[in-house]
Amino acid sequence: MQHACYSVTAHNHPLERREVPTPEPKGAEVLIRTTGAGVCHSDIHIWEGVYDLGAGNTLTLKDRGVTLPLTMGHEIAGEVVKAGPEAKIKAGASCVVYPWLGCGECATCKRGEENLCTVKARSIGVFQPGGYAEYVLVPHERYCVDLGTLDPAQAAPLACSGVTTYSALKKLGPRIKDQPVVIMGGGGLGHMALTVLRAMQGKGAIVVDIDAEKRKAALEAGALAAIDGAATDASKQIIEATGGGAASVLDLVGASATVGLGIASLKKGGEIVVVGLYGGELKLPLVYLPLRAMGLRGSYVGSLPELKELVALAQAGSLKPVKVTRRKLSEANQALSDLKAGKVVGRVVLVP
Ligand SMILES: [Zn+2]
Ligand SMILES: [Zn+2]
């Protein structure tokens, strides 16, 4: 049996439609038929093959061990078609796939933080074939999180944008329940962060974006305020809107300008969690760290237990569905280009 997939065969060139042999699941592996594959901003970096480290320096995907051809797609929902002899999962089950696989055997992985494994990164859609395909082989049944009756196209983005924002907001701790979170970036990830924050019983969010459309969308999605990050008095506006400075900043952009603005807007004891991969570098007076007792840290996707928690919130009805636009798998190239051009509000999910 063969199936179609859309793969990066050369960085920065259109994805190529390929017919590849459909794998036979062995051991505890599971073969799923893709029912939804989210198009994520990080797919653009993988497609281009490079991250910007600032000052003219770059980190290439090749340095990270990514080899071509690669079928991207790490936000995958699917229906179990066939399970290997050691997998107990039933054919027909609907699931979302946890894609951030590590070696599975080191202490970090055993602790359930495979996304932080330093032994071997095996992420689906990055280091092994992902969801821009009719079928996906999942290396172990434990990575298939049961969706029950949740809509697969709606649930697919939980695997990346969902768990990324959930994990980052968890790092900000209980303060999110009594003080608004400043969210840098009102795009697809910002929209998800608003929804996840509400499901976590957050106090609310102030969204900062340089794009008027995105600010409008953020307000419609329930943000307490939306501020133009390019305004000369942006930090003053944030300090006012937060009633004296931000206790928590979730930076979904990760650019020098947004992190700088976040630091300028923090109150004493405030914390910034950087998730975005826009790139650039940061010049920070070190005395700020102790004198303002500030925290600055990064967060990379999320763990399998966190994805399970998030799916449970969705099943309980606390996590409201985000705006999803369905497009055909054959439109993968156009979907990526539109995302790169900033034309997407919400999330695009490819369906077969
Ligand atoms: Zn992603
Ligand atoms: Zn590991």
XYZ file of C-alpha atoms and ligand atoms in Angstrom:
354
model
C 0.000 0.000 0.000
C 1.137 3.541 -0.794
C -0.072 6.935 0.387
C 0.407 10.580 -0.501
C 2.429 13.042 1.555
C 3.717 16.584 1.063
C 7.400 16.870 1.857
C 10.194 19.402 2.084
C 12.698 18.117 -0.483
C 14.783 21.321 -0.559
C 14.655 24.170 1.972
C 12.700 27.192 0.736
C 11.265 25.316 -2.258
C 7.605 24.307 -2.561
C 6.613 21.100 -0.807
C 6.608 18.125 -3.143
C 3.783 15.631 -3.361
C 5.221 12.141 -2.994
C 3.797 8.633 -2.925
C 5.487 6.613 -0.169
C 4.993 3.060 1.130
C 2.538 2.959 4.053
C 4.418 1.459 7.013
C 3.259 -1.689 8.790
C 3.103 -1.110 12.586
C 5.448 -3.334 14.607
C 5.671 -3.834 18.392
C 3.696 -1.073 20.126
C 3.605 1.154 17.029
C 0.302 2.496 15.742
C -0.672 3.413 12.184
C -3.172 6.251 11.988
C -5.122 7.775 9.129
C -4.709 11.543 9.397
C -7.958 13.361 10.167
C -6.363 16.765 10.793
C -2.878 18.293 10.575
C -2.332 21.806 11.898
C -0.061 24.177 9.988
C 2.209 25.717 12.596
C 4.434 28.767 12.407
C 7.431 26.626 13.322
C 6.827 24.667 10.098
C 7.953 27.827 8.308
C 11.299 27.691 10.135
C 11.673 24.008 9.280
C 10.717 24.714 5.674
C 13.250 27.580 5.464
C 15.819 25.519 7.335
C 17.085 28.270 9.614
C 16.598 30.144 12.913
C 17.817 33.702 13.447
C 20.121 33.967 16.484
C 20.681 37.688 16.041
C 23.788 39.686 15.046
C 23.839 37.870 11.714
C 24.146 34.435 13.328
C 21.841 31.571 12.431
C 21.078 28.076 13.648
C 20.310 25.716 10.790
C 17.907 22.813 10.995
C 20.703 20.695 9.537
C 22.763 21.476 12.673
C 19.814 20.163 14.690
C 19.909 16.914 12.719
C 16.939 17.441 10.419
C 17.344 15.510 7.170
C 15.443 15.837 3.885
C 13.074 14.829 2.427
C 10.923 15.612 5.443
C 7.164 15.380 5.778
C 6.281 18.121 8.262
C 3.183 18.338 10.432
C 3.399 17.931 14.222
C -0.198 18.831 15.137
C -1.784 15.563 14.176
C -5.170 14.061 14.855
C -5.957 10.681 13.415
C -7.987 7.541 13.508
C -6.244 4.324 14.482
C -6.150 2.064 11.414
C -3.859 -0.674 12.653
C -2.017 -1.301 15.917
C 1.179 -3.350 16.279
C 0.951 -6.699 18.128
C 2.022 -5.151 21.487
C -0.274 -2.091 21.291
C -3.566 -2.358 23.147
C -5.227 0.572 21.385
C -8.312 -0.323 19.324
C -8.696 0.299 15.584
C -11.167 3.116 14.995
C -10.111 5.130 18.070
C -9.760 8.871 17.460
C -6.661 10.446 18.949
C -4.343 13.410 18.970
C -0.671 12.500 18.631
C 1.957 13.717 21.103
C 4.775 14.634 18.707
C 7.642 15.837 20.960
C 9.434 12.538 21.363
C 12.796 12.087 23.036
C 14.816 8.884 23.395
C 12.107 7.525 25.702
C 14.656 5.968 28.068
C 16.720 8.640 29.848
C 15.773 10.110 33.250
C 14.219 13.201 31.617
C 12.029 11.067 29.344
C 11.089 8.706 32.198
C 9.990 11.775 34.183
C 7.574 12.494 31.337
C 9.512 15.407 29.846
C 10.415 13.866 26.503
C 10.267 17.331 24.959
C 13.434 18.198 26.947
C 15.400 15.023 26.156
C 19.022 15.730 25.233
C 19.887 12.171 24.237
C 17.892 11.948 21.032
C 15.143 14.196 19.702
C 12.692 12.186 17.593
C 9.859 14.705 17.191
C 7.203 13.688 14.695
C 7.032 16.096 11.765
C 10.579 17.314 12.483
C 12.848 14.263 12.705
C 10.414 11.664 11.410
C 7.455 11.786 9.011
C 4.545 13.918 10.234
C 0.975 14.812 9.457
C 1.167 16.427 6.013
C 0.310 12.927 4.843
C -2.621 10.572 4.546
C -1.114 8.170 7.108
C 1.314 8.550 10.008
C 3.213 5.878 11.918
C 3.207 6.666 15.663
C 6.225 4.985 17.359
C 4.320 3.915 20.500
C 0.686 3.728 21.503
C 1.349 5.914 24.561
C 1.718 8.928 22.252
C -1.886 8.527 21.045
C -4.090 10.578 23.385
C -7.722 9.505 23.106
C -10.021 12.276 21.883
C -13.325 10.558 22.524
C -15.937 12.622 20.732
C -13.836 15.802 20.292
C -13.638 17.107 16.705
C -10.229 15.953 15.371
C -9.525 19.044 13.219
C -10.325 21.178 16.241
C -8.160 19.070 18.558
C -5.078 18.710 16.316
C -3.619 22.110 17.325
C -3.607 21.042 20.992
C -0.456 19.016 20.207
C 1.624 22.141 19.570
C 0.011 25.545 19.938
C -2.227 24.187 22.697
C 0.343 22.377 24.815
C 2.956 25.093 24.194
C 0.778 27.841 25.621
C -0.529 25.569 28.389
C 2.983 24.593 29.514
C 4.198 28.220 29.376
C 1.201 29.525 31.345
C 1.701 26.779 33.950
C 5.266 28.056 34.419
C 3.864 31.476 35.385
C 2.200 29.774 38.326
C -0.836 30.763 40.398
C -0.345 34.511 39.728
C -2.257 34.063 36.444
C -5.400 33.649 38.542
C -5.225 37.072 40.172
C -3.356 39.318 37.732
C -3.739 39.657 33.946
C -1.116 38.078 31.720
C 0.463 40.256 29.037
C 0.574 38.213 25.836
C 3.003 39.367 23.166
C 1.656 38.303 19.781
C -2.003 38.066 18.823
C -1.692 35.553 15.980
C -2.700 31.902 16.016
C -0.694 31.147 19.146
C -2.029 34.258 20.898
C -5.561 33.182 20.182
C -4.858 29.749 21.606
C -3.192 31.294 24.678
C -6.334 33.339 25.405
C -8.475 30.230 25.222
C -6.121 28.117 27.326
C -5.750 30.895 29.921
C -9.527 31.003 30.304
C -9.661 27.215 30.724
C -7.020 27.586 33.474
C -9.263 30.153 35.206
C -6.868 32.989 34.449
C -7.709 36.544 35.393
C -7.515 37.608 31.742
C -5.043 38.855 29.183
C -3.718 42.050 27.667
C -2.642 41.324 24.113
C 0.161 43.273 22.448
C 0.472 43.180 18.671
C 1.642 45.621 16.004
C -1.138 44.478 13.639
C -4.502 46.245 14.063
C -6.415 43.232 12.673
C -4.884 40.935 15.262
C -5.631 43.404 18.071
C -9.242 43.510 16.937
C -9.406 39.706 16.799
C -7.877 39.526 20.298
C -10.533 41.850 21.722
C -13.256 39.819 20.039
C -11.731 36.704 21.575
C -12.067 38.250 25.026
C -8.784 40.050 25.723
C -9.167 42.744 28.435
C -7.197 45.193 26.281
C -5.148 45.206 23.094
C -2.096 47.424 22.767
C -0.048 48.412 19.725
C 3.492 47.205 20.464
C 4.889 49.708 17.970
C 3.445 52.713 19.840
C 6.190 54.900 21.336
C 4.472 54.732 24.734
C 3.651 50.982 24.511
C 5.274 50.115 27.846
C 3.433 52.985 29.569
C 0.161 51.676 28.137
C 0.923 48.169 29.395
C 1.823 49.452 32.865
C -1.448 51.390 32.978
C -3.554 48.511 31.662
C -2.050 46.141 34.244
C -2.538 48.621 37.070
C 1.133 49.234 37.823
C 3.144 46.775 35.751
C 2.897 43.246 34.421
C 3.216 40.370 36.858
C 3.460 37.895 33.982
C 4.425 38.191 30.350
C 3.978 35.398 27.855
C 6.072 36.247 24.805
C 4.835 34.307 21.807
C 6.928 36.341 19.368
C 10.392 36.085 20.884
C 11.869 39.107 19.087
C 14.335 41.575 20.613
C 11.602 44.239 20.522
C 8.922 42.176 22.287
C 11.197 40.802 25.017
C 12.569 44.319 25.526
C 9.060 45.719 25.812
C 8.117 42.930 28.222
C 11.073 43.732 30.489
C 10.264 47.458 30.385
C 6.672 46.722 31.445
C 7.315 44.252 34.276
C 6.489 45.002 37.869
C 8.771 43.935 40.704
C 8.864 40.163 40.971
C 7.416 39.807 37.491
C 8.231 36.982 35.136
C 8.602 36.589 31.402
C 8.282 33.270 29.640
C 9.562 33.304 26.061
C 8.080 30.820 23.656
C 8.346 32.541 20.264
C 11.174 31.768 17.875
C 11.255 34.975 15.896
C 14.859 35.480 16.924
C 17.265 38.274 17.601
C 19.296 38.988 20.704
C 18.843 40.651 24.056
C 20.903 43.272 25.868
C 19.874 43.327 29.498
C 21.323 45.333 32.411
C 22.054 42.440 34.786
C 21.180 44.427 37.896
C 17.551 44.216 36.732
C 17.511 40.531 37.599
C 18.144 40.983 41.347
C 16.894 44.558 41.866
C 13.584 43.907 40.157
C 13.558 40.251 41.243
C 12.580 39.463 37.707
C 12.382 36.101 36.033
C 13.183 35.436 32.405
C 12.915 31.933 31.052
C 12.093 29.942 27.968
C 9.578 27.203 27.442
C 9.705 24.620 24.679
C 6.442 22.974 23.641
C 5.075 20.793 26.467
C 5.093 17.302 27.938
C 2.891 14.291 27.261
C 1.219 14.575 30.701
C 0.492 18.244 29.919
C -1.125 17.311 26.592
C -3.303 14.796 28.446
C -4.325 17.489 30.973
C -5.214 19.825 28.132
C -7.292 17.214 26.275
C -9.098 16.546 29.567
C -9.899 20.289 29.855
C -11.307 20.192 26.310
C -13.372 17.101 27.075
C -14.748 18.740 30.211
C -15.862 21.703 28.079
C -13.574 24.214 29.891
C -11.345 24.682 26.847
C -13.399 26.346 24.163
C -12.614 25.521 20.518
C -10.341 28.001 18.725
C -11.059 29.311 15.242
C -9.935 26.678 12.785
C -9.916 26.903 8.986
C -9.960 23.573 7.202
C -8.001 23.232 3.966
C -7.273 20.253 1.749
C -3.974 18.429 2.243
C -3.242 19.248 -1.416
C -3.263 22.959 -0.450
C -0.373 22.531 1.998
C 1.905 24.862 0.024
C -0.652 27.644 -0.151
C -1.475 27.229 3.538
C 2.201 27.636 4.477
C 2.647 30.677 2.200
C -0.458 32.344 3.632
C 0.794 31.773 7.167
C 4.202 33.180 6.268
C 2.536 36.232 4.706
C 0.623 36.808 7.958
C -2.746 36.227 6.275
C -4.002 33.644 8.769
C -6.170 34.469 11.775
C -6.639 31.430 13.997
C -5.350 28.060 12.837
C -5.263 26.292 9.477
C -5.756 22.535 9.683
C -5.141 20.310 6.672
C -7.687 17.567 6.204
C -7.292 14.751 3.690
Zn 4.165 23.824 16.188
Zn 15.424 10.884 26.631
